[in-house]
mmCIF file of C-alpha atoms in Angstrom:
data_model
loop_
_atom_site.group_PDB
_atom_site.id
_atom_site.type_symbol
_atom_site.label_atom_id
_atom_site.label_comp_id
_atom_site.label_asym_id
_atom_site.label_seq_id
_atom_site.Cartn_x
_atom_site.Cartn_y
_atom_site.Cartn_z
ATOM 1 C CA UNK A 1 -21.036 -23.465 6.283
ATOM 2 C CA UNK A 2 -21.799 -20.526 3.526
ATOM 3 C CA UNK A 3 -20.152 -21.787 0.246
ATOM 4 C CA UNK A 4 -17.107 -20.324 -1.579
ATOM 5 C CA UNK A 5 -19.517 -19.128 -4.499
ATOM 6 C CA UNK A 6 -21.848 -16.896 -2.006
ATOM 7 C CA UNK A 7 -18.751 -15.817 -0.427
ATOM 8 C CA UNK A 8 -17.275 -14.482 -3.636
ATOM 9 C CA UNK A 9 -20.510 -13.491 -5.089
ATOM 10 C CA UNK A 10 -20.843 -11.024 -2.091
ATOM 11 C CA UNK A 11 -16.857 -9.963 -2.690
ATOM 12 C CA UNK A 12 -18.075 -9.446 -6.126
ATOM 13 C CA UNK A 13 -20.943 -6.953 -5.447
ATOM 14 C CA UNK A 14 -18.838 -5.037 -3.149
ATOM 15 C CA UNK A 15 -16.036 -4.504 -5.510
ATOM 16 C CA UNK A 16 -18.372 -3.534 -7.768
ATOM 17 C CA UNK A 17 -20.517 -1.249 -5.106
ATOM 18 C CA UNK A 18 -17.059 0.209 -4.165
ATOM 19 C CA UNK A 19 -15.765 0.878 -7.534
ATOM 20 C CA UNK A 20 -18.986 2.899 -8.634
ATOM 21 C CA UNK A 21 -18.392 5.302 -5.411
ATOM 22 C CA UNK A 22 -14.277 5.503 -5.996
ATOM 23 C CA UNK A 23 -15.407 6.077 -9.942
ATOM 24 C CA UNK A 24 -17.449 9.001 -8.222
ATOM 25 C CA UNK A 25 -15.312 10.530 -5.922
ATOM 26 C CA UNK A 26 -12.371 10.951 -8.189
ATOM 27 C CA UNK A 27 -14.402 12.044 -11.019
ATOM 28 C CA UNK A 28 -15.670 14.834 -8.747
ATOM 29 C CA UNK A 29 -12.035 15.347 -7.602
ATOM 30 C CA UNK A 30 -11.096 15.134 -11.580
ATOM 31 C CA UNK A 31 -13.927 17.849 -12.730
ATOM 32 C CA UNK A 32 -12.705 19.811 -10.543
ATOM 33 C CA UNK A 33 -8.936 20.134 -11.038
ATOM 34 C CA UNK A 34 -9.789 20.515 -14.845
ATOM 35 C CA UNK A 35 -12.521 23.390 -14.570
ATOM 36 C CA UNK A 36 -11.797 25.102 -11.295
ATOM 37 C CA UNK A 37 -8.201 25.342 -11.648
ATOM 38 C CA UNK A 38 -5.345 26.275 -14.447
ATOM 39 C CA UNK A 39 -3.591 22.967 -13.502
ATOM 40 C CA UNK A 40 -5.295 19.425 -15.007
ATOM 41 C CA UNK A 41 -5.957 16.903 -12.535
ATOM 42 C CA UNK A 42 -2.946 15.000 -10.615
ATOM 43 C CA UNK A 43 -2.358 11.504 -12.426
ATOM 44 C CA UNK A 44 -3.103 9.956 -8.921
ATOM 45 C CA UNK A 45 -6.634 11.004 -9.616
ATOM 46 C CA UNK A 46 -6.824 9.845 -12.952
ATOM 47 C CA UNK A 47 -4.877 6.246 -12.044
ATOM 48 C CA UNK A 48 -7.865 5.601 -9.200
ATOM 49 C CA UNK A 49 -10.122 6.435 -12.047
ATOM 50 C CA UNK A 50 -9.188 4.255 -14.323
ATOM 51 C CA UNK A 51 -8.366 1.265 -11.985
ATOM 52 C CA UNK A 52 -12.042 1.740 -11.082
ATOM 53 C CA UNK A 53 -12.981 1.378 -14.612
ATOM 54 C CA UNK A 54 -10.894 -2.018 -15.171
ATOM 55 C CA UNK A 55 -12.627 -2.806 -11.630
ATOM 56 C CA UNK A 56 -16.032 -2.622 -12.985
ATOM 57 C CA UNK A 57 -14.938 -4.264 -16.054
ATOM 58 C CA UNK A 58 -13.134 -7.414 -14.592
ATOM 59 C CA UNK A 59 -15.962 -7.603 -11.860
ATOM 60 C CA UNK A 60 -18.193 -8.367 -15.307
ATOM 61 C CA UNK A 61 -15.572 -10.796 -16.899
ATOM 62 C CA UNK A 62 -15.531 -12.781 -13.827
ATOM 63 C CA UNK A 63 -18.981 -13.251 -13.147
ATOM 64 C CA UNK A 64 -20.691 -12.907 -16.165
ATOM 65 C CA UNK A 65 -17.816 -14.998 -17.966
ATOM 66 C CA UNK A 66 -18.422 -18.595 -16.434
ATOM 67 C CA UNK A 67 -22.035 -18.167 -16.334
ATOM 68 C CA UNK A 68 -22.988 -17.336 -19.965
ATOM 69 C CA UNK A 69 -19.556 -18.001 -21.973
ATOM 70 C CA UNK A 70 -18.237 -20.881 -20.208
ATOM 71 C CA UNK A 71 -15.889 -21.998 -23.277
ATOM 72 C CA UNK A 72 -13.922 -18.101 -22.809
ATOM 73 C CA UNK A 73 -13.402 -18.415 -18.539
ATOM 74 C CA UNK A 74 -10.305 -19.879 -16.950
ATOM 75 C CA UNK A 75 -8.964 -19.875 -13.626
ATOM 76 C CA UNK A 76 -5.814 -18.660 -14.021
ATOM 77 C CA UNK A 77 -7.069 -15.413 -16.132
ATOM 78 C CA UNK A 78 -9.631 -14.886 -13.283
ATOM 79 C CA UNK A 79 -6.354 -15.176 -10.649
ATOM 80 C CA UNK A 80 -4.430 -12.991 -12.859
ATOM 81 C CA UNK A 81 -7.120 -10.500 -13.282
ATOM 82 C CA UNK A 82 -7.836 -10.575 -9.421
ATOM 83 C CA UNK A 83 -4.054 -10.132 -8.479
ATOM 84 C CA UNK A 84 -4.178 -7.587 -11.502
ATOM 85 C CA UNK A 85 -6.757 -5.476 -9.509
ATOM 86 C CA UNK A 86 -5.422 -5.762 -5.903
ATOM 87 C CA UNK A 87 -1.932 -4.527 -7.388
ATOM 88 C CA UNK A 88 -3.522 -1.662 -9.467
ATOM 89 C CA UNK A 89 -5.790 -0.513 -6.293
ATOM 90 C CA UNK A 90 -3.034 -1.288 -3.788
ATOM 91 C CA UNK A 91 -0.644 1.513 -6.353
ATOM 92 C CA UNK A 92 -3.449 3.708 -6.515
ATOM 93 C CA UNK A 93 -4.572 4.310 -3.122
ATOM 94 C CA UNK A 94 -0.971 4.640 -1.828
ATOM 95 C CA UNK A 95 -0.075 7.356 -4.601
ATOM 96 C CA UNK A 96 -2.952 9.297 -3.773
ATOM 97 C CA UNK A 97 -2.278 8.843 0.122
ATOM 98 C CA UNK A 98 1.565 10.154 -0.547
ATOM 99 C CA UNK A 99 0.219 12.902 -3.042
ATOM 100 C CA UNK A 100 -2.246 14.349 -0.180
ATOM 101 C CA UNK A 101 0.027 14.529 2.420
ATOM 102 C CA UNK A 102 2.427 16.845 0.596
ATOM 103 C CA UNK A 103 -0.440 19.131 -0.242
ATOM 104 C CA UNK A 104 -0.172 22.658 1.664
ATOM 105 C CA UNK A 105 -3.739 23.461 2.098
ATOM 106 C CA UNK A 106 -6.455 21.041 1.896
ATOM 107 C CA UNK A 107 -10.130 21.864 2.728
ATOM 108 C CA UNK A 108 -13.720 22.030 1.549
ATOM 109 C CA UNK A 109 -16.032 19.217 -0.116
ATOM 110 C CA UNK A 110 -13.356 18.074 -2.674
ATOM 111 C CA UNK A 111 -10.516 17.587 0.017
ATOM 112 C CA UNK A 112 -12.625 15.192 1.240
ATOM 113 C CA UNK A 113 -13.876 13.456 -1.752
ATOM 114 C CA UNK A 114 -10.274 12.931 -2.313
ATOM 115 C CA UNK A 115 -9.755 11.332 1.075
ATOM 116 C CA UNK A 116 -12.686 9.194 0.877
ATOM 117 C CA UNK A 117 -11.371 7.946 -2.280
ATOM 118 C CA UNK A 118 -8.101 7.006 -0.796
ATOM 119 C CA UNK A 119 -9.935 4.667 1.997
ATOM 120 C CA UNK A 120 -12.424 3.343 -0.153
ATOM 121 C CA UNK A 121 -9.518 2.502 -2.564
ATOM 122 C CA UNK A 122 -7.969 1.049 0.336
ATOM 123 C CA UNK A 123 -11.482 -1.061 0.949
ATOM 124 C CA UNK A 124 -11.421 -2.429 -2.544
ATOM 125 C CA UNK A 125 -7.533 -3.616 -2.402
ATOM 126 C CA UNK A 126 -8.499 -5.252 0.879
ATOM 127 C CA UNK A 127 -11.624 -7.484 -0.952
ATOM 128 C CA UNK A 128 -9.319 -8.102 -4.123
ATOM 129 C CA UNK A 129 -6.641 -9.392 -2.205
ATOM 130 C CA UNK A 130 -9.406 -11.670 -0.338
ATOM 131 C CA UNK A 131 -11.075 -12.964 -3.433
ATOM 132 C CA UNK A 132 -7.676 -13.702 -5.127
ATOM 133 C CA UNK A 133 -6.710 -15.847 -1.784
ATOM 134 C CA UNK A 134 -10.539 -17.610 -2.232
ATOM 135 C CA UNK A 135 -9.852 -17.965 -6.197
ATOM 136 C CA UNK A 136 -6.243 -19.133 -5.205
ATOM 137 C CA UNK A 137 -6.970 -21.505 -3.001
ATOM 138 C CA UNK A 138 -9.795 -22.610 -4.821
ATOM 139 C CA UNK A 139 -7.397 -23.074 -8.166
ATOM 140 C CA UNK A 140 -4.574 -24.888 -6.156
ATOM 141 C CA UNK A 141 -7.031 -27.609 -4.719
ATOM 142 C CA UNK A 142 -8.849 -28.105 -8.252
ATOM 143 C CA UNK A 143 -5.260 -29.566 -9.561
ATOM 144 C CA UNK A 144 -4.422 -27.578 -12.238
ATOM 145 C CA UNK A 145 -1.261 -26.858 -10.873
ATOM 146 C CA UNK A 146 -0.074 -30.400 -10.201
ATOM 147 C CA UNK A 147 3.221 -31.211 -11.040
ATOM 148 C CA UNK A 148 2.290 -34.743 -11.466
ATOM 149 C CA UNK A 149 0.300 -35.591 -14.770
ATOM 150 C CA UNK A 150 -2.790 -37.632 -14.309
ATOM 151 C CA UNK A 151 -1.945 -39.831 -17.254
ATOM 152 C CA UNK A 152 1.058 -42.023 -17.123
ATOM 153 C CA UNK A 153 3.990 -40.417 -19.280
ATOM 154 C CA UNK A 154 4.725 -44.311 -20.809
ATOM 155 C CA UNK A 155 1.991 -45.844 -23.447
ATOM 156 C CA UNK A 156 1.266 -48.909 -22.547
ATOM 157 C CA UNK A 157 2.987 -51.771 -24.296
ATOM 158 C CA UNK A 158 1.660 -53.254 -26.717
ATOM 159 C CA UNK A 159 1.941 -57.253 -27.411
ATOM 160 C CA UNK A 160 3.375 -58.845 -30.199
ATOM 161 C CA UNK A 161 1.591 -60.916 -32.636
ATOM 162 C CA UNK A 162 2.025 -64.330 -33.688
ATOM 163 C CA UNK A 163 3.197 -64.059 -37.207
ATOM 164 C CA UNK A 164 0.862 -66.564 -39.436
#
């Protein structure tokens, strides 16, 4: 059986695959709002932007992090900042999906930039919500969130001494 670590090494370099081509496509879609038009671009652009950004930044945390830094990783940041990402994508993609279907006219090269965007947005919330379900799993079965202590909650008694 493949082990949890390829598994979410290959997660890994498809979030980070993905959020180089959503960084692209609403970049494109971005330039072109703010130079082709009077309006600046729709904030559903910019949001997908940006959560690629913290995509390609927390993709680095999380591997690079444990490998090189060990003393600065944690488990529950690296849940937090994988639940973190599926929320921000999961927002992102939907906003943009709503936002497009209210548009009147839609055509041409940055239409569909703007439509690829929303599915591969849709991709990346998909493998974040994956890897946080590995990471989870992987963080409940470790024991760190065990009610029961390890140690016993009562020193142990001590015995008297004979008094000389």
């Amino acid at each position: 059986m493949i082990s949890t670590n390829v598994i979410l090494l290959g997660l890994r370099a498809a979030q980070l695959a993905f959020a180089f081509i959503v960084m692209a496509l609403t970049a494109y879609v971005a330039h072109w709002y703010n130079v082709d038009t009077l309006t600046s671009s729709p904030s559903q652009i910019d949001w997908l932007l940006a959560v690629s950004l913290f995509t390609i930044v927390s993709v680095a945390y999380l591997e690079l992090t444990p490998r090189f830094i060990p003393r600065l990783s944690h488990q529950m940041v690296a849940v937090g900042i994988e639940a973190t990402n599926a929320v921000f994508h999961f927002s992102g993609f939907i906003a943009l999906a709503v936002f497009m279907s209210r548009l009147l006219y839609c055509r041409g090269s940055v239409c569909g930039a703007a439509r690829a965007s929303i599915a591969f947005g849709a991709f990346e919330f998909v493998l974040w919500t994956v890897s946080l379900i590995i990471t989870g799993k992987e963080v409940v079965q470790s024991g760190i969130l065990r009610r029961t202590p390890k140690v016993p909650l009562k020193a142990p008694q001590m015995k008297e001494t004979q008094a000389a």
